[in-house]
Short mmCIF file of C-alpha atoms in Angstrom, two decimals:
data_model
loop_
_atom_site.label_atom_id
_atom_site.label_comp_id
_atom_site.label_asym_id
_atom_site.label_seq_id
_atom_site.Cartn_x
_atom_site.Cartn_y
_atom_site.Cartn_z
CA MET A 29 -67.54 3.12 -63.50
CA THR A 30 -65.52 4.18 -60.48
CA PRO A 31 -67.37 3.12 -57.30
CA ALA A 32 -68.42 5.66 -54.69
CA ARG A 33 -66.04 5.75 -51.72
CA ILE A 34 -67.95 5.15 -48.50
CA LEU A 35 -66.32 5.40 -45.07
CA THR A 36 -68.03 3.74 -42.11
CA ILE A 37 -67.00 4.92 -38.65
CA ALA A 38 -68.41 2.26 -36.34
CA GLY A 39 -67.79 -0.51 -33.86
CA SER A 40 -66.77 -4.02 -34.83
CA ASP A 41 -69.26 -6.87 -34.36
CA CYS A 42 -67.22 -10.08 -34.21
CA SER A 43 -70.30 -12.14 -35.14
CA GLY A 44 -70.67 -10.22 -38.41
CA GLY A 45 -74.31 -9.22 -38.07
CA ALA A 46 -74.07 -5.53 -37.25
CA GLY A 47 -71.53 -2.73 -36.94
CA LEU A 48 -68.87 -2.15 -39.56
CA GLN A 49 -69.18 -5.75 -40.81
CA ALA A 50 -72.81 -5.17 -41.78
CA ASP A 51 -71.86 -1.77 -43.21
CA LEU A 52 -69.12 -3.14 -45.45
CA LYS A 53 -71.36 -5.95 -46.72
CA THR A 54 -74.08 -3.42 -47.54
CA ILE A 55 -71.75 -0.96 -49.24
CA THR A 56 -70.25 -3.72 -51.37
CA MET A 57 -73.59 -5.22 -52.40
CA LEU A 58 -74.82 -1.77 -53.48
CA GLY A 59 -71.77 -1.14 -55.63
CA GLY A 60 -69.72 1.12 -53.36
CA TYR A 61 -66.12 0.91 -52.19
CA GLY A 62 -66.13 0.38 -48.43
CA MET A 63 -63.58 1.73 -45.94
CA SER A 64 -63.73 1.61 -42.15
CA ALA A 65 -62.52 3.41 -39.06
CA ILE A 66 -63.05 1.12 -36.08
CA THR A 67 -64.21 2.92 -32.93
CA ALA A 68 -64.55 -0.06 -30.60
CA ILE A 69 -64.11 -3.81 -30.45
CA THR A 70 -67.12 -5.72 -29.18
CA ALA A 71 -67.60 -9.33 -28.19
CA GLN A 72 -71.18 -10.04 -29.21
CA ASN A 73 -73.40 -12.47 -31.03
CA THR A 74 -77.10 -12.93 -31.67
CA ARG A 75 -77.76 -13.38 -27.95
CA GLY A 76 -76.05 -10.34 -26.48
CA VAL A 77 -73.10 -8.00 -26.07
CA PHE A 78 -70.55 -9.46 -23.67
CA ALA A 79 -67.65 -6.99 -23.79
CA VAL A 80 -66.90 -3.58 -25.30
CA GLU A 81 -63.45 -2.05 -25.59
CA PRO A 82 -63.23 1.40 -27.24
CA LEU A 83 -60.08 2.29 -29.16
CA SER A 84 -58.15 5.43 -28.32
CA PRO A 85 -59.52 8.61 -29.91
CA GLU A 86 -56.11 9.11 -31.53
CA MET A 87 -56.27 5.72 -33.24
CA VAL A 88 -59.76 6.40 -34.53
CA ALA A 89 -58.61 9.74 -35.91
CA ALA A 90 -55.56 8.12 -37.50
CA GLN A 91 -57.77 5.64 -39.36
CA ILE A 92 -60.02 8.43 -40.65
CA ASN A 93 -57.04 10.50 -41.75
CA ALA A 94 -55.47 7.52 -43.53
CA CYS A 95 -58.60 7.04 -45.61
CA LEU A 96 -59.32 10.69 -46.31
CA ASP A 97 -55.76 11.71 -47.12
CA ASP A 98 -55.19 9.00 -49.72
CA ILE A 99 -58.34 7.42 -51.18
CA GLY A 100 -60.79 10.19 -50.37
CA VAL A 101 -64.48 9.85 -49.56
CA ASP A 102 -67.86 10.45 -51.18
CA ALA A 103 -70.03 9.76 -48.12
CA VAL A 104 -69.65 8.79 -44.46
CA LYS A 105 -71.76 6.57 -42.23
CA ILE A 106 -71.41 6.91 -38.46
CA GLY A 107 -72.56 4.16 -36.13
CA MET A 108 -71.35 3.18 -32.66
CA LEU A 109 -68.85 5.77 -31.44
CA GLY A 110 -67.65 4.17 -28.21
CA SER A 111 -66.96 7.22 -26.06
CA ALA A 112 -67.52 10.97 -25.80
CA ALA A 113 -63.85 11.60 -26.58
CA ILE A 114 -64.11 9.57 -29.80
CA THR A 115 -67.30 11.41 -30.73
CA HIS A 116 -65.60 14.78 -30.43
CA ILE A 117 -62.48 13.80 -32.36
CA VAL A 118 -64.60 12.29 -35.15
CA ALA A 119 -66.58 15.53 -35.31
CA ASP A 120 -63.31 17.50 -35.50
CA ARG A 121 -62.26 15.49 -38.56
CA LEU A 122 -65.61 15.43 -40.36
CA GLU A 123 -66.25 19.14 -39.95
CA ARG A 124 -63.42 19.62 -42.47
CA ILE A 125 -64.98 17.65 -45.32
CA ALA A 126 -67.86 18.31 -47.70
CA ALA A 127 -69.08 14.72 -48.17
CA PRO A 128 -72.55 13.89 -46.78
CA VAL A 129 -72.66 12.19 -43.38
CA VAL A 130 -75.36 9.75 -42.25
CA PHE A 131 -75.50 9.44 -38.45
CA ASP A 132 -77.12 6.41 -36.87
CA PRO A 133 -77.31 7.32 -33.14
CA VAL A 134 -76.56 3.84 -31.80
CA MET A 135 -77.25 3.46 -28.08
CA VAL A 136 -78.44 -0.12 -27.58
CA ALA A 137 -77.80 -3.25 -29.63
CA THR A 138 -80.71 -5.27 -31.00
CA SER A 139 -79.97 -7.85 -28.30
CA GLY A 140 -80.24 -5.18 -25.59
CA GLY A 141 -76.57 -4.48 -24.85
CA LEU A 142 -75.66 -0.88 -23.97
CA LEU A 143 -73.39 0.71 -26.59
CA ALA A 144 -73.31 4.37 -25.51
CA ASP A 145 -73.02 5.91 -22.04
CA ALA A 146 -74.58 9.21 -20.98
CA ASP A 147 -71.50 11.30 -21.84
CA THR A 148 -71.36 9.82 -25.34
CA VAL A 149 -75.06 10.47 -25.92
CA ALA A 150 -74.58 14.07 -24.74
CA ALA A 151 -71.86 14.49 -27.37
CA PHE A 152 -74.23 13.32 -30.13
CA ASP A 153 -75.27 16.95 -30.69
CA ARG A 154 -72.05 17.55 -32.65
CA MET A 155 -72.76 14.54 -34.86
CA MET A 156 -76.31 15.65 -35.55
CA ALA A 157 -75.14 19.15 -36.40
CA LEU A 158 -72.80 17.97 -39.16
CA ALA A 159 -75.00 15.12 -40.45
CA ALA A 160 -76.92 15.36 -43.69
CA LEU A 161 -79.27 12.81 -42.11
CA THR A 162 -79.82 11.43 -38.60
CA THR A 163 -81.60 8.05 -38.39
CA PRO A 164 -83.00 7.26 -34.91
CA ASN A 165 -85.40 4.43 -34.20
CA LEU A 166 -88.36 5.18 -31.94
CA PRO A 167 -86.60 4.49 -28.60
CA GLU A 168 -83.58 6.55 -29.70
CA LEU A 169 -85.86 9.37 -30.84
CA GLU A 170 -87.42 9.52 -27.38
CA ALA A 171 -84.06 9.28 -25.60
CA LEU A 172 -82.68 12.18 -27.65
CA GLY A 173 -85.58 14.48 -26.78
CA GLY A 174 -88.20 13.79 -29.42
CA GLU A 175 -88.86 14.78 -33.01
CA ALA A 176 -88.93 18.57 -32.57
CA VAL A 177 -85.67 18.59 -30.62
CA ILE A 178 -83.76 16.49 -33.15
CA ARG A 179 -85.20 18.35 -36.15
CA ALA A 180 -83.68 21.54 -34.75
CA LYS A 181 -80.24 19.91 -34.51
CA THR A 182 -79.81 18.12 -37.85
CA GLN A 183 -80.30 18.83 -41.54
CA ALA A 184 -82.72 15.95 -42.12
CA LEU A 185 -84.30 13.30 -39.92
CA LEU A 186 -85.37 9.75 -40.71
CA ILE A 187 -87.60 8.30 -37.99
CA LYS A 188 -87.49 4.52 -38.27
CA GLY A 189 -90.70 2.77 -37.34
CA GLY A 190 -89.48 -0.77 -36.86
CA HIS A 191 -90.08 -0.63 -33.10
CA GLY A 192 -93.69 0.36 -33.63
CA GLU A 193 -96.68 -1.95 -33.83
CA GLY A 194 -98.90 -3.10 -36.66
CA ALA A 195 -98.52 -4.97 -39.92
CA VAL A 196 -96.93 -2.03 -41.72
CA ILE A 197 -93.65 -0.31 -40.85
CA GLU A 198 -93.58 3.43 -41.52
CA ASN A 199 -90.32 5.35 -41.90
CA ARG A 200 -90.70 9.13 -41.97
CA LEU A 201 -88.14 11.31 -43.74
CA ILE A 202 -88.31 14.95 -42.67
CA SER A 203 -86.09 17.47 -44.46
CA PRO A 204 -86.13 21.12 -45.51
CA HIS A 205 -87.82 19.91 -48.73
CA GLY A 206 -90.78 18.39 -46.93
CA GLU A 207 -91.81 15.01 -45.58
CA HIS A 208 -91.74 11.63 -47.27
CA ILE A 209 -93.28 8.47 -45.82
CA PHE A 210 -91.95 5.05 -46.79
CA THR A 211 -93.93 1.96 -45.86
CA SER A 212 -93.14 -1.75 -45.95
CA GLU A 213 -94.83 -4.91 -44.78
CA ARG A 214 -93.60 -6.03 -41.38
CA ILE A 215 -91.76 -9.35 -41.54
CA ASP A 216 -92.38 -11.73 -38.65
CA THR A 217 -88.79 -12.74 -37.87
CA ARG A 218 -86.29 -12.76 -35.02
CA HIS A 219 -83.43 -12.21 -37.49
CA THR A 220 -83.15 -8.43 -37.20
CA HIS A 221 -79.58 -7.98 -35.94
CA GLY A 222 -77.96 -5.06 -37.78
CA THR A 223 -81.01 -3.58 -39.48
CA GLY A 224 -80.18 -0.03 -38.37
CA CYS A 225 -76.55 -0.32 -39.42
CA THR A 226 -77.57 -1.75 -42.78
CA LEU A 227 -80.14 0.96 -43.45
CA ALA A 228 -77.80 3.83 -42.58
CA SER A 229 -74.88 2.48 -44.61
CA ALA A 230 -77.19 1.82 -47.57
CA ILE A 231 -78.39 5.44 -47.44
CA ALA A 232 -74.81 6.71 -47.24
CA THR A 233 -73.90 4.60 -50.26
CA GLY A 234 -76.78 6.08 -52.23
CA LEU A 235 -75.81 9.63 -51.31
CA GLY A 236 -72.20 8.90 -52.26
CA GLN A 237 -73.44 7.63 -55.62
CA GLY A 238 -75.24 10.92 -56.24
CA MET A 239 -78.80 9.90 -55.37
CA ALA A 240 -81.22 12.44 -53.97
CA LEU A 241 -82.00 11.83 -50.30
CA PRO A 242 -85.53 10.39 -50.80
CA GLU A 243 -84.25 8.07 -53.53
CA ALA A 244 -81.37 6.88 -51.33
CA VAL A 245 -83.73 6.25 -48.40
CA LYS A 246 -86.18 4.32 -50.62
CA ARG A 247 -83.49 2.03 -52.05
CA ALA A 248 -81.99 1.48 -48.59
CA GLY A 249 -85.37 0.44 -47.19
CA ASP A 250 -85.86 -1.97 -50.07
CA PHE A 251 -82.41 -3.44 -49.40
CA VAL A 252 -83.14 -4.00 -45.71
CA HIS A 253 -86.49 -5.60 -46.51
CA ALA A 254 -84.88 -7.98 -48.99
CA ALA A 255 -82.03 -8.80 -46.58
CA LEU A 256 -84.57 -9.63 -43.84
CA LEU A 257 -86.31 -12.03 -46.19
CA ALA A 258 -82.94 -13.58 -47.08
CA ALA A 259 -81.74 -14.05 -43.48
CA PRO A 260 -79.72 -17.28 -43.25
CA GLY A 261 -81.17 -18.29 -39.89
CA PHE A 262 -77.93 -18.19 -37.92
CA GLY A 263 -77.77 -17.96 -34.12
CA ALA A 264 -80.07 -18.65 -31.22
CA GLY A 265 -81.14 -15.03 -30.70
CA HIS A 266 -81.55 -12.03 -32.98
CA GLY A 267 -79.91 -13.42 -36.10
CA PRO A 268 -78.13 -11.53 -38.92
CA LEU A 269 -79.57 -10.41 -42.23
CA GLY A 270 -78.82 -12.03 -45.57
CA HIS A 271 -76.87 -9.17 -47.16
CA GLN A 272 -75.07 -11.45 -49.58
CA ALA A 273 -78.31 -12.72 -51.16
CA VAL A 274 -79.79 -9.33 -52.08
CA ARG A 275 -79.94 -8.23 -55.71
CA LEU A 276 -81.73 -4.95 -56.34
#
């Protein structure tokens, strides 16, 4: 069977735990064909983000065009965008395609490093408008104006509950077809670097494979849960997930 073609537009994490590295691992493990358009180079590890260098908007656009014009795409995942100018040029390109887009509005790394300035966040409205799904965590939801504001700007909204409290994590999917709630047992671990990237790219892979949105979200959540349990224990801070050990 020909694999679904999944394009991740995201920043590079040199330590391999998050960003496009986590995306490509996830896409591959779920049976997709991964492609990437790098928006920014970061120097980071489990302890923090030490340097960020965005690429030029023209280079980001050239990468997207190279993938779309030759191989094609079945779904797109958007993560760290790097600048407002990159955000707008990515929107210009994606407004021309019909493939579903999953937008993870990355602002802060798990370790606390800032990954989006105020101008970039202001440009997120264009991403939300073209996205089939926007996936904020609780701090991002608040920073973007709250549930009602985001629901008015995007086709569907997945509110991730990992930053909440309690023994059970609740993710809420809100779409024109109603609301679905997905729950999972909270895992007591510091190895959570890249969970948002992994979830969003897993959802995009499911949509590219023809899954309905609730089905794609459910499988993605199961994948993240399994990858948390399989974390290899690397690093002194927020360690990476164990993508390579997951078999669903």
